[in-house]
Amino acid sequence: MKKIVYLFTLSVLIVCLGACTGGSKKDTTSKTPSSDTSKVSGDMSEKEYFDTLISKIDKVTTDNYKSDEYLFYDYKTILRDPKKYFSLKVRINNLKIIQISDKDKYTKMLANTPNGDLYMLFIETKRLETKLLETDNITINGRYLLSYEYTTTSGSENSVPLIYIDGYLLLDK
């Protein structure tokens, strides 16, 4: 049975990856949130910003968490119409953490898929059961909130999906 589930998951992942086109990997220095789906003041701290976003979605607990509700979605489809997909439950497999910041209340991670799609992820630091490190590979179940804009080390602007993590699995230790 495990082989069937594994093969099914692998085939779905291959189909999803085939439908997506690759992007380029970019390093970051500073990040500033976008207001594509949420009106947030530029003077707001990142902690307050994340608190505001989380207050707009239903809280997921161990009692109401259902892994099968999280599905695969095309990267570009979500970025093209961020307001339409606010709070959408998504599953992203085999993310490699590029950069991690675990200050204050939230741990924030820039991660990419094997085909180069970048995501900004965040989770409450106290909810992390395992310390995550750069280069770790994870699978996440989370909710898309909006597009997140940041400045790369080369000075260019980049916009990536911002995902609130409901659950994660560390793939390699």
GROMACS .gro file of C-alpha atoms in nm:
model
  173
    1MET     CA    1   0.000   0.000   0.000
    2LYS     CA    2   0.287   0.237   0.081
    3LYS     CA    3   0.435   0.173  -0.263
    4ILE     CA    4   0.106   0.264  -0.430
    5VAL     CA    5   0.077   0.589  -0.233
    6TYR     CA    6   0.442   0.669  -0.303
    7LEU     CA    7   0.405   0.601  -0.677
    8PHE     CA    8   0.084   0.803  -0.695
    9THR     CA    9   0.244   1.098  -0.513
   10LEU     CA   10   0.551   1.074  -0.735
   11SER     CA   11   0.341   1.068  -1.053
   12VAL     CA   12   0.136   1.370  -0.940
   13LEU     CA   13   0.458   1.556  -0.860
   14ILE     CA   14   0.603   1.475  -1.202
   15VAL     CA   15   0.287   1.597  -1.376
   16CYS     CA   16   0.288   1.918  -1.170
   17LEU     CA   17   0.656   1.980  -1.237
   18GLY     CA   18   0.604   1.919  -1.607
   19ALA     CA   19   0.326   2.179  -1.615
   20CYS     CA   20   0.542   2.442  -1.448
   21THR     CA   21   0.822   2.634  -1.613
   22GLY     CA   22   1.145   2.698  -1.425
   23GLY     CA   23   1.249   3.027  -1.274
   24SER     CA   24   1.589   3.146  -1.168
   25LYS     CA   25   1.720   3.113  -0.814
   26LYS     CA   26   1.790   3.445  -0.646
   27ASP     CA   27   1.959   3.532  -0.319
   28THR     CA   28   1.801   3.786  -0.087
   29THR     CA   29   1.920   4.061   0.140
   30SER     CA   30   1.614   4.253   0.246
   31LYS     CA   31   1.250   4.167   0.214
   32THR     CA   32   0.940   4.384   0.221
   33PRO     CA   33   0.585   4.256   0.211
   34SER     CA   34   0.358   4.334  -0.081
   35SER     CA   35  -0.003   4.438  -0.041
   36ASP     CA   36  -0.150   4.243  -0.334
   37THR     CA   37  -0.431   4.098  -0.125
   38SER     CA   38  -0.404   4.280   0.203
   39LYS     CA   39  -0.390   4.648   0.289
   40VAL     CA   40  -0.099   4.672   0.533
   41SER     CA   41   0.086   4.988   0.628
   42GLY     CA   42   0.451   5.016   0.521
   43ASP     CA   43   0.536   5.117   0.880
   44MET     CA   44   0.413   4.786   1.020
   45SER     CA   45   0.671   4.540   1.152
   46GLU     CA   46   0.696   4.199   0.990
   47LYS     CA   47   0.561   4.037   1.308
   48GLU     CA   48   0.254   4.263   1.304
   49TYR     CA   49   0.214   4.203   0.931
   50PHE     CA   50   0.216   3.823   0.972
   51ASP     CA   51  -0.017   3.851   1.274
   52THR     CA   52  -0.262   4.051   1.060
   53LEU     CA   53  -0.253   3.796   0.778
   54ILE     CA   54  -0.300   3.499   1.013
   55SER     CA   55  -0.597   3.669   1.179
   56LYS     CA   56  -0.776   3.662   0.841
   57ILE     CA   57  -0.764   3.282   0.802
   58ASP     CA   58  -0.917   2.995   0.996
   59LYS     CA   59  -0.691   2.842   1.259
   60VAL     CA   60  -0.581   2.486   1.185
   61THR     CA   61  -0.530   2.263   1.489
   62THR     CA   62  -0.439   1.898   1.535
   63ASP     CA   63  -0.813   1.831   1.570
   64ASN     CA   64  -0.916   1.980   1.234
   65TYR     CA   65  -0.596   1.928   1.028
   66LYS     CA   66  -0.659   1.702   0.728
   67SER     CA   67  -0.358   1.646   0.505
   68ASP     CA   68  -0.570   1.538   0.208
   69GLU     CA   69  -0.728   1.888   0.187
   70TYR     CA   70  -0.394   2.030   0.068
   71LEU     CA   71  -0.349   1.999  -0.308
   72PHE     CA   72  -0.088   2.084  -0.572
   73TYR     CA   73  -0.140   2.406  -0.770
   74ASP     CA   74   0.048   2.559  -1.060
   75TYR     CA   75   0.297   2.822  -0.943
   76LYS     CA   76   0.220   3.077  -1.215
   77THR     CA   77  -0.157   3.039  -1.180
   78ILE     CA   78  -0.139   3.146  -0.816
   79LEU     CA   79   0.090   3.443  -0.893
   80ARG     CA   80  -0.132   3.565  -1.178
   81ASP     CA   81  -0.439   3.611  -0.957
   82PRO     CA   82  -0.330   3.633  -0.591
   83LYS     CA   83  -0.660   3.772  -0.458
   84LYS     CA   84  -0.855   3.477  -0.597
   85TYR     CA   85  -0.635   3.224  -0.416
   86PHE     CA   86  -0.607   3.390  -0.073
   87SER     CA   87  -0.612   3.121   0.200
   88LEU     CA   88  -0.591   2.838  -0.056
   89LYS     CA   89  -0.461   2.514   0.099
   90VAL     CA   90  -0.154   2.402  -0.096
   91ARG     CA   91   0.095   2.116  -0.077
   92ILE     CA   92   0.450   2.172  -0.199
   93ASN     CA   93   0.688   1.877  -0.216
   94ASN     CA   94   1.067   1.872  -0.201
   95LEU     CA   95   1.135   2.235  -0.115
   96LYS     CA   96   1.499   2.318  -0.050
   97ILE     CA   97   1.551   2.590   0.210
   98ILE     CA   98   1.778   2.861   0.068
   99GLN     CA   99   1.761   3.114   0.349
  100ILE     CA  100   1.613   3.100   0.698
  101SER     CA  101   1.541   3.373   0.952
  102ASP     CA  102   1.412   3.275   1.295
  103LYS     CA  103   1.383   3.596   1.490
  104ASP     CA  104   1.096   3.695   1.715
  105LYS     CA  105   0.766   3.510   1.689
  106TYR     CA  106   0.801   3.372   1.336
  107THR     CA  107   1.053   3.168   1.141
  108LYS     CA  108   1.064   3.277   0.778
  109MET     CA  109   1.220   3.072   0.498
  110LEU     CA  110   1.297   3.133   0.134
  111ALA     CA  111   1.278   2.796  -0.042
  112ASN     CA  112   1.272   2.664  -0.396
  113THR     CA  113   1.146   2.358  -0.577
  114PRO     CA  114   1.375   2.144  -0.796
  115ASN     CA  115   1.252   2.333  -1.106
  116GLY     CA  116   1.338   2.673  -0.953
  117ASP     CA  117   1.001   2.804  -0.827
  118LEU     CA  118   1.065   3.023  -0.522
  119TYR     CA  119   0.837   3.047  -0.217
  120MET     CA  120   0.852   3.254   0.102
  121LEU     CA  121   0.729   3.038   0.392
  122PHE     CA  122   0.658   3.130   0.752
  123ILE     CA  123   0.555   2.951   1.070
  124GLU     CA  124   0.541   3.038   1.438
  125THR     CA  125   0.885   2.955   1.580
  126LYS     CA  126   0.735   2.775   1.881
  127ARG     CA  127   0.552   2.533   1.645
  128LEU     CA  128   0.875   2.402   1.492
  129GLU     CA  129   0.938   2.053   1.626
  130THR     CA  130   1.277   2.028   1.452
  131LYS     CA  131   1.528   2.306   1.395
  132LEU     CA  132   1.529   2.363   1.021
  133LEU     CA  133   1.855   2.457   0.849
  134GLU     CA  134   1.955   2.601   0.514
  135THR     CA  135   1.977   2.324   0.251
  136ASP     CA  136   1.718   2.109   0.435
  137ASN     CA  137   1.453   1.956   0.209
  138ILE     CA  138   1.094   1.973   0.333
  139THR     CA  139   0.740   1.904   0.217
  140ILE     CA  140   0.481   2.152   0.343
  141ASN     CA  141   0.107   2.181   0.373
  142GLY     CA  142   0.017   2.546   0.404
  143ARG     CA  143  -0.202   2.831   0.292
  144TYR     CA  144  -0.122   3.079   0.021
  145LEU     CA  145  -0.171   3.431   0.153
  146LEU     CA  146  -0.042   3.673  -0.110
  147SER     CA  147   0.261   3.768  -0.317
  148TYR     CA  148   0.569   3.865  -0.118
  149GLU     CA  149   0.813   4.115  -0.265
  150TYR     CA  150   1.179   4.129  -0.169
  151THR     CA  151   1.504   4.274  -0.300
  152THR     CA  152   1.777   4.036  -0.415
  153THR     CA  153   2.148   4.085  -0.344
  154SER     CA  154   2.184   4.212  -0.701
  155GLY     CA  155   1.927   4.484  -0.623
  156SER     CA  156   1.643   4.353  -0.838
  157GLU     CA  157   1.289   4.308  -0.711
  158ASN     CA  158   1.133   3.963  -0.695
  159SER     CA  159   0.777   3.855  -0.613
  160VAL     CA  160   0.707   3.506  -0.477
  161PRO     CA  161   0.407   3.334  -0.315
  162LEU     CA  162   0.388   3.379   0.064
  163ILE     CA  163   0.281   3.054   0.233
  164TYR     CA  164   0.176   3.010   0.597
  165ILE     CA  165   0.285   2.661   0.705
  166ASP     CA  166   0.016   2.445   0.869
  167GLY     CA  167   0.231   2.130   0.867
  168TYR     CA  168   0.570   2.020   0.739
  169LEU     CA  169   0.783   1.710   0.698
  170LEU     CA  170   1.164   1.721   0.707
  171LEU     CA  171   1.273   1.490   0.425
  172ASP     CA  172   1.638   1.443   0.519
  173LYS     CA  173   1.807   1.470   0.858
   0.00000   0.00000   0.00000
